[in-house]
Coordinates of N, CA, C and O in Angstrom, one line a residue:
M202 N 3.1 20.2 -7.0 CA 3.3 18.6 -6.7 C 1.8 18.3 -6.2 O 0.9 19.0 -6.2
N203 N 0.8 17.5 -7.5 CA -0.8 17.8 -7.4 C -0.5 15.3 -7.6 O 0.1 15.2 -7.2
W204 N -1.6 15.1 -6.8 CA -1.6 13.9 -6.2 C -1.4 12.9 -7.8 O -1.0 12.2 -7.8
K205 N -1.5 13.0 -8.4 CA -1.6 12.4 -10.2 C 0.4 12.5 -9.1 O 1.2 11.0 -10.5
E206 N 1.2 13.0 -10.2 CA 2.5 13.1 -9.9 C 3.3 12.5 -8.6 O 4.0 11.3 -8.5
L207 N 2.4 11.9 -7.5 CA 2.9 11.8 -6.5 C 2.8 10.5 -6.6 O 2.9 9.7 -6.4
K208 N 1.3 10.2 -7.8 CA 1.1 9.1 -7.4 C 2.0 8.2 -8.9 O 2.4 6.8 -8.6
D209 N 2.5 9.3 -9.9 CA 3.5 8.7 -10.8 C 4.6 8.1 -9.5 O 5.9 8.0 -10.0
F210 N 4.8 9.0 -8.7 CA 6.7 9.3 -8.3 C 6.4 7.3 -7.4 O 6.9 7.5 -7.6
C211 N 4.9 7.3 -6.8 CA 5.4 6.5 -6.2 C 4.9 4.4 -7.1 O 5.7 3.8 -7.0
N212 N 4.3 5.3 -8.1 CA 4.1 3.7 -8.8 C 6.2 3.7 -8.9 O 6.4 2.3 -9.7
N213 N 7.0 3.8 -9.3 CA 8.1 4.9 -9.8 C 9.3 3.8 -8.6 O 10.1 3.4 -9.0
L214 N 8.4 4.5 -8.1 CA 9.8 3.2 -6.3 C 10.3 2.0 -6.6 O 8.8 1.2 -7.0
P215 N 11.5 1.4 -5.9 CA 11.1 -0.1 -6.2 C 10.7 -0.2 -4.9 O 10.0 0.4 -4.1
E216 N 9.9 -1.6 -5.0 CA 9.3 -2.2 -3.7 C 9.8 -2.0 -3.0 O 8.8 -2.0 -1.5
S217 N 11.3 -2.8 -2.9 CA 11.3 -1.9 -1.2 C 11.2 -0.9 -0.5 O 11.6 -0.7 0.3
E218 N 11.0 -0.6 -1.2 CA 10.5 1.9 -1.1 C 9.4 1.8 -0.3 O 9.4 2.6 0.7
L219 N 8.7 0.9 -1.0 CA 6.6 1.6 -0.6 C 6.5 1.0 1.3 O 5.1 1.4 1.2
E220 N 7.0 0.2 1.7 CA 7.1 -0.4 2.3 C 8.1 0.5 4.1 O 7.4 0.2 5.4
K221 N 8.5 1.8 3.3 CA 9.2 2.8 4.3 C 8.1 3.7 4.8 O 7.4 3.8 4.0
K222 N 7.9 4.1 6.0 CA 7.9 5.8 6.0 C 7.8 6.8 5.6 O 8.6 6.5 5.2
V223 N 6.7 7.4 5.5 CA 7.0 7.9 4.5 C 7.0 10.0 5.4 O 6.5 9.8 6.5
I224 N 7.7 10.3 4.6 CA 9.4 12.0 5.4 C 8.7 13.2 4.9 O 8.6 12.9 3.2
L225 N 8.2 14.1 5.0 CA 7.8 15.0 4.7 C 9.5 15.8 5.7 O 9.1 15.7 6.7
W226 N 9.6 16.2 4.5 CA 10.9 17.3 5.0 C 10.5 18.8 5.3 O 10.8 19.6 4.0
R227 N 10.5 20.0 6.3 CA 10.4 20.4 6.0 C 12.7 21.3 6.7 O 13.3 20.2 6.5
E228 N 12.4 23.1 6.5 CA 13.4 22.6 7.1 C 14.1 22.6 8.2 O 15.4 22.3 8.3
D229 N 13.8 22.2 9.5 CA 14.9 22.5 10.4 C 13.4 20.6 11.1 O 14.2 20.0 12.5
E230 N 13.6 20.2 10.8 CA 12.4 19.0 11.0 C 12.0 18.0 10.4 O 12.0 18.2 9.0
A231 N 11.8 16.5 10.5 CA 11.4 15.8 9.8 C 9.8 15.7 9.9 O 10.1 14.9 11.2
V232 N 9.2 15.4 9.0 CA 7.7 15.1 9.9 C 7.3 13.4 8.8 O 7.0 13.3 7.8
V233 N 8.1 12.3 10.4 CA 6.8 11.0 9.5 C 6.0 10.1 10.3 O 5.5 9.2 9.9
D234 N 5.6 11.7 10.9 CA 3.9 10.4 11.6 C 2.7 10.7 10.9 O 2.2 11.5 11.4
I235 N 2.5 10.8 9.0 CA 1.8 10.6 9.0 C 0.1 10.1 7.8 O 0.9 8.6 8.1
Y236 N -0.4 10.3 7.7 CA -1.6 10.0 7.7 C -2.4 10.5 6.0 O -2.8 11.2 6.5
A237 N -2.9 9.6 5.2 CA -4.5 10.5 4.3 C -5.0 10.0 4.7 O -5.5 9.3 5.2
Q238 N -6.4 11.2 4.5 CA -8.4 10.7 3.7 C -8.5 11.7 2.7 O -7.5 12.3 2.9
G239 N -10.0 12.1 2.9 CA -11.0 12.7 2.3 C -11.1 13.8 3.3 O -10.9 13.3 4.7
L240 N -11.5 15.0 3.0 CA -11.4 15.5 3.8 C -13.3 15.8 3.9 O -13.8 14.9 3.5
E241 N -13.9 15.2 5.6 CA -15.5 14.7 5.7 C -16.7 16.2 5.0 O -18.0 15.5 5.4
E242 N -16.1 17.7 5.5 CA -16.4 18.5 5.0 C -16.1 19.4 4.1 O -14.4 19.4 3.5
D243 N -16.3 20.6 3.5 CA -16.2 21.3 3.6 C -15.1 22.3 3.8 O -15.7 22.3 5.3
H244 N -13.9 22.6 3.5 CA -13.0 23.4 4.6 C -13.1 25.0 3.4 O -13.5 25.3 2.1
Y245 N -13.6 26.1 4.6 CA -13.7 27.4 4.0 C -11.7 28.3 4.7 O -11.3 27.8 5.6
I246 N -12.0 29.2 4.1 CA -10.8 30.7 4.8 C -11.6 32.0 5.1 O -13.1 31.9 4.4
N247 N -11.2 32.3 5.9 CA -11.6 33.9 6.1 C -10.7 34.5 4.6 O -9.8 34.6 4.8
V248 N -11.8 35.7 4.1 CA -11.3 36.3 3.4 C -10.2 37.6 3.6 O -9.1 37.6 3.0
D249 N -10.6 37.9 4.6 CA -9.3 38.9 5.0 C -8.0 38.8 6.0 O -8.2 39.4 7.0
D250 N -8.5 37.3 6.7 CA -8.1 36.6 7.4 C -7.0 35.6 7.2 O -7.6 34.9 7.8
K251 N -6.1 35.6 5.6 CA -6.5 34.1 5.5 C -4.8 33.7 6.0 O -4.9 32.3 5.8
D252 N -4.6 34.0 6.9 CA -3.3 33.7 8.1 C -3.8 33.1 9.1 O -3.2 32.1 9.1
S253 N -5.6 32.8 8.7 CA -5.8 32.6 10.4 C -6.1 31.0 10.3 O -6.6 29.8 10.7
G254 N -5.8 30.1 8.5 CA -5.9 28.5 8.6 C -7.0 28.3 7.9 O -8.4 29.2 8.3
C255 N -7.3 27.4 7.4 CA -8.5 27.0 7.2 C -9.9 25.8 8.4 O -9.3 25.6 9.0
F256 N -11.1 25.8 7.5 CA -11.1 25.7 9.1 C -13.3 24.7 8.2 O -13.7 25.4 6.7
S257 N -13.9 24.1 8.8 CA -15.0 23.1 8.6 C -16.3 23.9 7.8 O -16.3 25.4 8.8
V258 N -16.7 23.6 7.5 CA -18.5 23.8 7.6 C -18.8 24.3 8.6 O -19.8 24.9 8.8
S259 N -19.1 23.7 9.2 CA -19.6 22.9 11.0 C -19.1 24.3 11.5 O -19.6 25.0 12.3
E260 N -17.9 24.4 11.3 CA -16.8 25.2 13.0 C -17.3 26.5 12.3 O -17.6 27.8 13.0
A261 N -17.9 27.0 10.7 CA -17.8 28.3 10.5 C -19.1 29.4 10.9 O -19.7 30.0 11.1
K262 N -20.2 28.1 11.1 CA -21.5 28.5 11.8 C -21.8 29.4 13.6 O -22.5 29.8 13.3
F263 N -20.0 29.6 14.2 CA -19.3 29.6 15.4 C -19.5 31.0 15.0 O -18.6 32.2 16.2
L264 N -19.0 31.9 14.0 CA -18.0 32.7 12.9 C -19.2 33.9 13.7 O -20.3 33.7 13.1
D265 N -17.8 35.1 13.2 CA -19.5 36.4 13.4 C -20.0 37.0 12.1 O -19.8 36.1 11.3
K266 N -21.5 36.9 11.6 CA -22.2 37.5 10.7 C -21.1 38.3 10.0 O -21.3 38.1 8.2
D267 N -20.7 38.8 10.4 CA -19.8 40.0 9.1 C -18.0 38.6 8.6 O -17.3 40.7 7.9
I268 N -18.0 37.9 8.7 CA -16.5 37.5 8.3 C -17.4 36.7 7.5 O -17.8 36.2 6.8
R269 N -15.9 37.1 6.2 CA -16.3 37.0 5.0 C -15.6 35.8 5.1 O -14.5 36.0 4.9
I270 N -16.3 34.8 4.3 CA -16.1 33.4 3.8 C -15.4 32.8 2.4 O -16.6 33.3 2.3
K271 N -14.8 32.0 2.4 CA -14.4 31.8 1.0 C -14.3 29.5 0.5 O -13.8 29.1 2.0
K272 N -15.2 28.8 0.2 CA -14.7 27.7 -0.1 C -13.2 27.8 -0.8 O -13.1 28.6 -1.9
V273 N -12.7 27.4 -0.4 CA -11.3 26.4 -0.5 C -11.1 24.8 -1.0 O -10.2 24.4 -1.6
Y274 N -12.0 24.4 -0.4 CA -12.2 22.4 -0.3 C -13.0 22.3 -0.1 O -13.9 22.4 1.2
D275 N -13.5 21.1 -1.3 CA -14.6 20.2 -1.2 C -14.4 19.0 -0.3 O -13.6 18.3 -0.5
R276 N -15.7 18.4 0.0 CA -15.3 17.1 1.5 C -15.2 15.8 -0.2 O -15.5 16.9 -1.2
G277 N -14.5 15.5 0.7 CA -14.0 14.4 -0.2 C -12.3 14.7 -0.9 O -11.7 13.7 -1.1
H278 N -11.9 15.9 -1.0 CA -10.7 16.2 -1.6 C -9.6 16.2 -0.5 O -9.3 15.4 0.7
P279 N -8.6 15.3 -1.0 CA -8.0 13.4 -0.8 C -6.2 14.8 0.6 O -6.5 15.8 -0.2
I280 N -5.7 14.9 1.5 CA -5.3 15.2 1.7 C -3.6 14.2 3.1 O -4.5 13.1 3.2
L281 N -2.6 14.9 3.0 CA -1.7 14.5 4.1 C -2.1 15.3 5.4 O -2.1 16.0 5.7
H282 N -2.7 14.5 7.3 CA -2.2 15.5 7.9 C -0.9 15.2 8.6 O -0.1 13.1 8.6
E283 N 0.2 15.8 9.6 CA 0.6 15.5 10.9 C -0.6 14.7 12.0 O -1.1 15.5 11.9
N284 N 0.1 13.6 12.7 CA -0.5 13.3 14.0 C 0.0 13.5 14.8 O 1.7 12.5 14.9
F285 N 0.0 14.4 15.7 CA -0.1 14.4 16.4 C 0.4 13.7 17.9 O -0.4 13.2 18.1

């Protein structure tokens, strides 16, 4: 799903649904405490260990010089977060 598809979906909801909490359905749980924002920094991944997740450009400066990184999200990219 892209942001346009999400917007179109929301625009077609009845007004009564727009005041309800957003729910992200997972296999064994429902995430209901979600917020949206734009990334404050560019984000990268470790090319050789993609399972380690994303990190910001300011975090990248603490990595070993041997680690190869690749930018995957630009500053300002919209994201949804779970509020822990």
